[in-house]
Short mmCIF file of C-alpha atoms in Angstrom, two decimals:
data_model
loop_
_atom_site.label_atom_id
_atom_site.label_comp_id
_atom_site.label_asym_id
_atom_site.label_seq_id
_atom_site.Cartn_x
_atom_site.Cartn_y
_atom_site.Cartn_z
CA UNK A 1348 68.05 -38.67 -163.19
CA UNK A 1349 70.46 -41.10 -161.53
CA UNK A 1350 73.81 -42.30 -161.79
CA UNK A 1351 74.48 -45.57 -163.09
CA UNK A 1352 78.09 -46.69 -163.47
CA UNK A 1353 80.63 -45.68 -165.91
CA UNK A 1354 81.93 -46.77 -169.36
CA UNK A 1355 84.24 -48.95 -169.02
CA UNK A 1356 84.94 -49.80 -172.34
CA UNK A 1357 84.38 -48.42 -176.30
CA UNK A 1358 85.44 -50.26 -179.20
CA UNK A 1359 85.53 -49.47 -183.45
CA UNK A 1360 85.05 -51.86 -185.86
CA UNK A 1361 87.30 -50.58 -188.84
CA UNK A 1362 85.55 -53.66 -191.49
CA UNK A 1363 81.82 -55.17 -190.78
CA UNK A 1364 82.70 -58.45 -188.30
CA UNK A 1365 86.24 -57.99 -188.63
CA UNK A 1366 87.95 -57.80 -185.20
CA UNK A 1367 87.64 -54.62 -183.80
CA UNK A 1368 90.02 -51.62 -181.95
CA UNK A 1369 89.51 -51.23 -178.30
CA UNK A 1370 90.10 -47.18 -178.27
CA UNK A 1371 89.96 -45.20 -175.51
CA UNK A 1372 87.62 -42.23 -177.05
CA UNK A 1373 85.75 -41.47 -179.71
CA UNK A 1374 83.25 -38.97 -181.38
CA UNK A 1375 79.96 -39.77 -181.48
CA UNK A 1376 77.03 -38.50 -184.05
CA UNK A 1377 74.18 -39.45 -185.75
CA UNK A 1378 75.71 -42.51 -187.61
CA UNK A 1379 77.03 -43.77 -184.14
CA UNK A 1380 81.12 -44.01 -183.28
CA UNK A 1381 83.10 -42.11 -185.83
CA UNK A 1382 84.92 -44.15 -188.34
CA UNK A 1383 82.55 -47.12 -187.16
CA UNK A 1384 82.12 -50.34 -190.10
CA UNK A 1385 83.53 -48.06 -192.82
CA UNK A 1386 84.59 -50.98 -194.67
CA UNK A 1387 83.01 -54.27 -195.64
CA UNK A 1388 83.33 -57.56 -197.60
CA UNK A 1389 80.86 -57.88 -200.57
CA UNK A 1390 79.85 -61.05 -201.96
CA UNK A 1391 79.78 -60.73 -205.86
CA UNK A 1392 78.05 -63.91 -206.47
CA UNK A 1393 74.98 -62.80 -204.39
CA UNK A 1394 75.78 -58.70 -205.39
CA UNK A 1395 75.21 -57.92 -201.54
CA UNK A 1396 77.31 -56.87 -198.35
CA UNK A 1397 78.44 -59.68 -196.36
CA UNK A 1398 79.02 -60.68 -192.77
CA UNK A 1399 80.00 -63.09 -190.39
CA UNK A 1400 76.48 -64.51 -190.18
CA UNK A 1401 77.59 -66.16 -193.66
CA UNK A 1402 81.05 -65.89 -193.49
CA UNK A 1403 82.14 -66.60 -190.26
CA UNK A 1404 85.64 -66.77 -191.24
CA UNK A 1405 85.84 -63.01 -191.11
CA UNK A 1406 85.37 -62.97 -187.37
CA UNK A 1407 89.16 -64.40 -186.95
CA UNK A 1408 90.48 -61.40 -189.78
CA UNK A 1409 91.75 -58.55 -187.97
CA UNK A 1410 91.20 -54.74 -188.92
CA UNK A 1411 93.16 -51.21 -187.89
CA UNK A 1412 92.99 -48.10 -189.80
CA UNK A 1413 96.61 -47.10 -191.25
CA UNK A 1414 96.46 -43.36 -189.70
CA UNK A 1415 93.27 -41.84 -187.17
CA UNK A 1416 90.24 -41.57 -188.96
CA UNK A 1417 90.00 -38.25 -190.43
CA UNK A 1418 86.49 -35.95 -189.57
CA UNK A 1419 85.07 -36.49 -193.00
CA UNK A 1420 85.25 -40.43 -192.47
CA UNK A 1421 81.98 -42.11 -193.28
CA UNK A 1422 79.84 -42.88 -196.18
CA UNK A 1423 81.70 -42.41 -199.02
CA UNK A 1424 85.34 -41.71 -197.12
CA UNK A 1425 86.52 -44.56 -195.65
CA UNK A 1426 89.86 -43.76 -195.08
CA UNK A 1427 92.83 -46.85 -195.42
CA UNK A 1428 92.63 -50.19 -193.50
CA UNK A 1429 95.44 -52.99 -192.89
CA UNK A 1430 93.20 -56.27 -192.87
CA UNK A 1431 94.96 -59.05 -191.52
CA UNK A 1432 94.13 -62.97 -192.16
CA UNK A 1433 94.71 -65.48 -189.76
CA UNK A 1434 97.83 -66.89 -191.19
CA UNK A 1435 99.39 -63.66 -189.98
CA UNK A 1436 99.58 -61.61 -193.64
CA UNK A 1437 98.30 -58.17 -194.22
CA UNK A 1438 96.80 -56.52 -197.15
CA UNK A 1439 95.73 -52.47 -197.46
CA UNK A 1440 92.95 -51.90 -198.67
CA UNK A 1441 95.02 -50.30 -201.81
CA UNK A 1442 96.50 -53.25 -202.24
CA UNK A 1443 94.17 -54.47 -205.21
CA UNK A 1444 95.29 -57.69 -204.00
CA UNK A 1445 93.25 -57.43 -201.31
CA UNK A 1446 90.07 -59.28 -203.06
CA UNK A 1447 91.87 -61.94 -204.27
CA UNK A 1448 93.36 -63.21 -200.70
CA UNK A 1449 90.27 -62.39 -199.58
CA UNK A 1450 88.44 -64.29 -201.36
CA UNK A 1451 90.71 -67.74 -201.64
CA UNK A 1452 90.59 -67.34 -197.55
CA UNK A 1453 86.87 -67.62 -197.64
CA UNK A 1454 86.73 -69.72 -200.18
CA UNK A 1455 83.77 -67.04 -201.85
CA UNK A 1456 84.24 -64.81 -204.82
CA UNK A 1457 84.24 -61.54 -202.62
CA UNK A 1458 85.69 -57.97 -202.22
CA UNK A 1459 86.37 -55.69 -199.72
CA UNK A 1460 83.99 -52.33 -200.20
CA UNK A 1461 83.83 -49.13 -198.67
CA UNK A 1462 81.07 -47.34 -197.63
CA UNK A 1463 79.20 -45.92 -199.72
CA UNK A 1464 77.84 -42.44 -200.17
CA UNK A 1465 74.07 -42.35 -198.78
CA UNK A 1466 72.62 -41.44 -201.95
CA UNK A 1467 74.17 -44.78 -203.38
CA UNK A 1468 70.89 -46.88 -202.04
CA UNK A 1469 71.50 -49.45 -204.66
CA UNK A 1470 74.69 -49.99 -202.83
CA UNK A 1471 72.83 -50.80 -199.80
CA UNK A 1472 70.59 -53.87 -201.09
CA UNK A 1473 70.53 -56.93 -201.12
CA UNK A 1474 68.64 -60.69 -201.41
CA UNK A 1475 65.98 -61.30 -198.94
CA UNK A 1476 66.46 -64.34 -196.88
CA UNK A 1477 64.49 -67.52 -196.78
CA UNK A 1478 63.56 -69.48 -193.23
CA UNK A 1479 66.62 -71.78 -193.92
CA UNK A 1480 68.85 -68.80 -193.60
CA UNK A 1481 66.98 -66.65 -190.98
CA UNK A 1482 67.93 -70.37 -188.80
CA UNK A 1483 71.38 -70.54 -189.49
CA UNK A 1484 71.35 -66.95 -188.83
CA UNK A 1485 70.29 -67.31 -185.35
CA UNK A 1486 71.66 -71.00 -184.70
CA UNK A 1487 68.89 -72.58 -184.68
CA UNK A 1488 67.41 -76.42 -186.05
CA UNK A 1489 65.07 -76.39 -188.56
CA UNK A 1490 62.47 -77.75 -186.18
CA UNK A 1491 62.60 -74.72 -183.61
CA UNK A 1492 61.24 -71.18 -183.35
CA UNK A 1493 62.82 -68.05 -184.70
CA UNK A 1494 63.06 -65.22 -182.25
CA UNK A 1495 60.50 -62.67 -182.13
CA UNK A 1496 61.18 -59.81 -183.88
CA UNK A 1497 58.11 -57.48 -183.47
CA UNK A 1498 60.03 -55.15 -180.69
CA UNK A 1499 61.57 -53.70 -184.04
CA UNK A 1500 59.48 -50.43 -184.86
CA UNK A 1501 57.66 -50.89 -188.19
CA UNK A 1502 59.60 -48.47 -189.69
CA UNK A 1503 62.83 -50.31 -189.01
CA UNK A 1504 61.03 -53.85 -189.76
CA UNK A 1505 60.62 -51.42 -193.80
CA UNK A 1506 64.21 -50.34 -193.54
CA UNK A 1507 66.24 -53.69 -193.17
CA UNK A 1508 63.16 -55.46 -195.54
CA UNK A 1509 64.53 -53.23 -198.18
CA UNK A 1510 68.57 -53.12 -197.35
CA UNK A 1511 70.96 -55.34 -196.08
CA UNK A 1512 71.93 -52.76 -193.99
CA UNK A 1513 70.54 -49.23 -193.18
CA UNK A 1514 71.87 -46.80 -195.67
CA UNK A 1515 74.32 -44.48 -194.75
CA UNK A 1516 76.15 -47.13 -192.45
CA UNK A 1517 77.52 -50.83 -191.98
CA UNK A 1518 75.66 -51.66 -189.21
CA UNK A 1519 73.26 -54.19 -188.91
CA UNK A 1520 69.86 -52.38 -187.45
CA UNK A 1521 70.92 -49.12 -184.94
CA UNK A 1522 74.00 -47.64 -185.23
CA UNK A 1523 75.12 -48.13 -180.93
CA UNK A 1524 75.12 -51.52 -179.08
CA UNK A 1525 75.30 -51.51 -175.22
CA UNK A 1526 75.95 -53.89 -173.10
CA UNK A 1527 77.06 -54.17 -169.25
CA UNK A 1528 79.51 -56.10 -167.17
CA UNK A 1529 76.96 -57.65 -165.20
CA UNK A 1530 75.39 -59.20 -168.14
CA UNK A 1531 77.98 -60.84 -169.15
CA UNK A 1532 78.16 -62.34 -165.54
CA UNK A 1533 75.12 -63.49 -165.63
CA UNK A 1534 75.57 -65.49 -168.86
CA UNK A 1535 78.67 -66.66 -167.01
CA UNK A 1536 76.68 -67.94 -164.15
CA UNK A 1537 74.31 -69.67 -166.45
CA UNK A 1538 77.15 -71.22 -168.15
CA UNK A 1539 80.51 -71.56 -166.41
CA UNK A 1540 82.16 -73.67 -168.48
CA UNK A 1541 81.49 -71.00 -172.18
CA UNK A 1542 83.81 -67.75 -172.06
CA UNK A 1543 80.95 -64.74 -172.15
CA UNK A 1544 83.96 -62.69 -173.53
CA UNK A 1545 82.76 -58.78 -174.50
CA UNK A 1546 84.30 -59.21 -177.72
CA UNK A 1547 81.94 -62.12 -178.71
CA UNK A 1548 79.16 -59.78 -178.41
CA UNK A 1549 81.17 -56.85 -180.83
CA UNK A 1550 79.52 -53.77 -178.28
CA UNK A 1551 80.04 -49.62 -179.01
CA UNK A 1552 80.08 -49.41 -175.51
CA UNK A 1553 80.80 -51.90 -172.58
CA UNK A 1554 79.10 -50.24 -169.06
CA UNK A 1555 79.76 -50.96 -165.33
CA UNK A 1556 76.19 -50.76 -163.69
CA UNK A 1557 76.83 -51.93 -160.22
CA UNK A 1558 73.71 -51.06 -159.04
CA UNK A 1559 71.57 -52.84 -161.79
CA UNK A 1560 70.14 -55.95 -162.06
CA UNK A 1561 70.97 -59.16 -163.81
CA UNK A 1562 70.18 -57.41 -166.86
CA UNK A 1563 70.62 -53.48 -166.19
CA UNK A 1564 70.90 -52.32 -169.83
CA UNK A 1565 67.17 -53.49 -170.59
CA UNK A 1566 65.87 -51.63 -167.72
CA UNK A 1567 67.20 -48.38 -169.77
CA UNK A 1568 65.07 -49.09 -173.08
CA UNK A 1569 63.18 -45.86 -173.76
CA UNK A 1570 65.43 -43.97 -171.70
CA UNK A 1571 68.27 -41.71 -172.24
CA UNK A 1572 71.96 -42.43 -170.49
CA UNK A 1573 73.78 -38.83 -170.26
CA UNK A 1574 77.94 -39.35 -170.70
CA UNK A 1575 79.18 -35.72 -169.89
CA UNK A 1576 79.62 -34.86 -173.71
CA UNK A 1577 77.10 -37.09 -175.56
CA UNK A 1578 74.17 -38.97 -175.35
CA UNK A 1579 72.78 -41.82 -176.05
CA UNK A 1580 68.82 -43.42 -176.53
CA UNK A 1581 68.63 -46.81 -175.44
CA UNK A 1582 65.91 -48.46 -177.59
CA UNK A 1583 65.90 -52.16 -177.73
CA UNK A 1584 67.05 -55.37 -177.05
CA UNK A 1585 69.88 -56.85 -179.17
CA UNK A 1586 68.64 -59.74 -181.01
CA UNK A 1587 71.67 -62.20 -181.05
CA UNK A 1588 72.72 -64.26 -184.28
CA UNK A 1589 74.95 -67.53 -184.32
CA UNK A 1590 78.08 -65.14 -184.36
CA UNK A 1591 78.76 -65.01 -180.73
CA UNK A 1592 79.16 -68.36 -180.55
CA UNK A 1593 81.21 -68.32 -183.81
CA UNK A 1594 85.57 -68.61 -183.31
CA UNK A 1595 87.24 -65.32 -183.03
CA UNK A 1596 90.93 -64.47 -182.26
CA UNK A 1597 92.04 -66.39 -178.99
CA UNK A 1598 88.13 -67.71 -177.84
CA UNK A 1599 86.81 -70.82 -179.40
CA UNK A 1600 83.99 -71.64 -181.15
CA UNK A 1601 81.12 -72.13 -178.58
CA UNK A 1602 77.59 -73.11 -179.96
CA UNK A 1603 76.81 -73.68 -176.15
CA UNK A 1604 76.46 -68.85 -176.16
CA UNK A 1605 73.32 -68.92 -178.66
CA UNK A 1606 72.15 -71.96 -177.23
CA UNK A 1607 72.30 -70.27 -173.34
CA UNK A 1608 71.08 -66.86 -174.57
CA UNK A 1609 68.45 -68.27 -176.43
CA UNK A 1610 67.38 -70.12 -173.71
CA UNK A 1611 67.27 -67.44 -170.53
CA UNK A 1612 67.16 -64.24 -172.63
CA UNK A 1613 64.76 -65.30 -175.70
CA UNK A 1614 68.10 -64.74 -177.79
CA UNK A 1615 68.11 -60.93 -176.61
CA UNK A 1616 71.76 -59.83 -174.89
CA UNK A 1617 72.55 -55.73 -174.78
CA UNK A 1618 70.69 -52.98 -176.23
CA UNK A 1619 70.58 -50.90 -179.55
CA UNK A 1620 70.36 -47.39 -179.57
CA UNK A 1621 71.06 -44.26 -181.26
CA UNK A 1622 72.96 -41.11 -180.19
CA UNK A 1623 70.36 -38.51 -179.07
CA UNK A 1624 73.10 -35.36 -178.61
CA UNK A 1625 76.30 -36.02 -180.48
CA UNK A 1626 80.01 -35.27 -178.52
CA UNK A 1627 82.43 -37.53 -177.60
CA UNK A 1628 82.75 -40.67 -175.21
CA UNK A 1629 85.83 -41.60 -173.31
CA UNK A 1630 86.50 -44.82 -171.26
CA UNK A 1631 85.78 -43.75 -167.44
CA UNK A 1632 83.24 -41.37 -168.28
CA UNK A 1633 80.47 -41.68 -165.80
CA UNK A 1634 76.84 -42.28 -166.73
CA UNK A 1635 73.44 -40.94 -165.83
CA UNK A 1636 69.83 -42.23 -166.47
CA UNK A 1637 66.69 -41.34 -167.15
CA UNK A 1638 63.66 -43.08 -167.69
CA UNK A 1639 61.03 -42.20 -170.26
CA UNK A 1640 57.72 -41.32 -168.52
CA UNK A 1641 54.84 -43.37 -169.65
CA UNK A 1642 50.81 -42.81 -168.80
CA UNK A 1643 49.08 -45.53 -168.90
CA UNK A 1644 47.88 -45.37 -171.89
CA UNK A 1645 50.63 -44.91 -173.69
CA UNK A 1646 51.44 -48.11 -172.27
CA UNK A 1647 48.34 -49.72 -173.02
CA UNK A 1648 49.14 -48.76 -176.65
CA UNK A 1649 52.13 -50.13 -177.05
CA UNK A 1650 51.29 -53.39 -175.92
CA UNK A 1651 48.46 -52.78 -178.77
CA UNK A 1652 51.32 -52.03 -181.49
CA UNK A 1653 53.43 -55.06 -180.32
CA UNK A 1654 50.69 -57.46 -181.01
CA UNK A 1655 50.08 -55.99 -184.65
CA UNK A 1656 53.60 -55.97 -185.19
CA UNK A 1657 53.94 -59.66 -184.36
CA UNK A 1658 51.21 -60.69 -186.56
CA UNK A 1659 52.74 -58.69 -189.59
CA UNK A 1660 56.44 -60.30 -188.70
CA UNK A 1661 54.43 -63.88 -189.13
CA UNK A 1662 53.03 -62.92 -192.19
CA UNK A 1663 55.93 -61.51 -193.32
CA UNK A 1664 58.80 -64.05 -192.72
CA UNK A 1665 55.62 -66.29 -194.54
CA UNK A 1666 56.24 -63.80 -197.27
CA UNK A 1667 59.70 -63.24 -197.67
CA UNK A 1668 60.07 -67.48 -197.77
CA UNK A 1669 57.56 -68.35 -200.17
CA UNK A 1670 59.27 -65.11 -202.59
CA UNK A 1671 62.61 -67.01 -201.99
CA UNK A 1672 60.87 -70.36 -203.07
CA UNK A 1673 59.65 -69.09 -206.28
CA UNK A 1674 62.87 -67.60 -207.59
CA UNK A 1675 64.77 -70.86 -206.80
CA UNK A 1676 62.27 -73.01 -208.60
#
């Protein structure tokens, strides 16, 4: 085990891709930062929770819970949110006018929904996507690649095939992102003239690994990083969407992020994760790693598993656009 560097950073995100709180601690348990995406905008017309990836008008909303979240906060008790628009008004989210500014803001017939309880599934579902929206998901022109998706473990790649997102939470795939200062310079290096601002990026925890490398956080997939009260399992890369480079409060819209991720990163920036022993995390605590040990053929398998998977994410994206075809024509 080795030290690291030290959080240096945490942040909540009262609604899904609303702006979030920068807070300076936080429990921590199996559904990730307490209080985390306990609120969301539904789309009625589509019957499905919504985000920035088609709304990207709810990245410049803002988002602050009315009192601290209390311990029962989560799926099914979200406890009251201000949501502010970007012409400066505020609506609680008892205010059942709340849908209606909502909704002539984003010019969509939408609500804003709470979390609900985990044995709500139906709550969690929603329409499958077609190619055309998996490429404005991730920025892309018709003509070019989507990202490859078969890191995802299959049961994940069954999870988010069947829900929009996984039930029980707001997030999109893992319920912790991670991602380090030194990243971020990178990407900065790469491209001086975009702003690599942490909040484009929407991370549970921001880290300061001096002693990485370009990219320290992927070196710690598999791993497990040891905060004195918590910990957390590094598992992935973060597969980045078009909302980075989407406008949020005070930093411009950028298409020139995806573009610069996609192009030194294979559209990977951060890690996901899930909390391993829950606790509590507070800015300045200092981290430790530890690698996963691996024989060799362990790792000979995996690289086994990753070529199935990629062969049943081909057939499947195949899949999932020819279903959307039909039910259009």
């Amino acid at each position: 085990m080795v030290a690291i560097g030290r959080i240096t950073g945490i942040w909540r995100y009262p609604v899904k891709s609303m702006a979030g709180q920068r807070i300076t601690a936080a429990e921590v348990g199996t559904l990730g930062l307490h209080a985390d995406r306990t609120w969301a905008v539904r789309d009625l017309e589509n019957n499905a929770t919504t985000s920035a990836k088609r709304l990207a008008g709810l990245l410049l909303c803002t988002a602050r819970y009315v009192k601290p979240p209390p311990p029962e906060a989560g799926p099914g008790h979200a406890p009251e949110v201000i949501v502010g628009l970007p012409d400066g008004r505020e609506f609680s989210s008892s205010d059942p006018g709340i849908h209606a500014a909502l909704s002539s803001y984003l010019d969509r017939d939408v609500e804003l929904r709470a979390l609900p309880p985990v044995e709500d599934k139906g709550q969690y579902r929603g329409t499958m996507a077609g190619a055309a929206d998996l490429h404005a998901y991730f920025g892309l022109d018709d003509d070019e690649p989507l990202p490859d998706l078969s890191m995802f473990p299959v049961k994940k790649l069954a999870e988010l095939s069947r829900y929009i997102t996984p039930v029980g939470s707001y997030v999109d795939a893992y319920p912790v992102h991670v991602i380090t200062e030194q990243t971020l310079r990178t990407m900065t290096g790469l491209a001086p003239d975009s702003d690599f601002d942490v909040r484009r990026f929407r991370p549970t925890i921001l880290v300061d690994a001096p002693q990485g490398a370009e990219y320290p956080e992927t070196d710690w997939c598999g791993g497990t990083l040891f905060a004195p009260a918590a910990e957390i399992t590094p598992l992935l890369p973060t597969v980045r969407c078009v909302m980075p480079s989407h406008a949020q409060p005070d930093l411009d819209r950028d298409r020139r992020i995806t573009r610069t991720i996609a192009a030194h990163t294979r559209h990977c920036l951060g890690v996901y994760g899930t909390v391993t022993r829950t606790g509590h995390l507070r800015e300045g605590d200092p981290l430790r790693f530890r690698p996963r040990e691996r024989s060799r053929i362990a790792s000979t398998a995996g690289a086994g598993a990753a070529t199935v998977k990629r062969l049943l994410m081909k057939a499947g994206t195949a899949a999932i656009t020819r279903g959307v075809a039909a039910t259009r024509r």
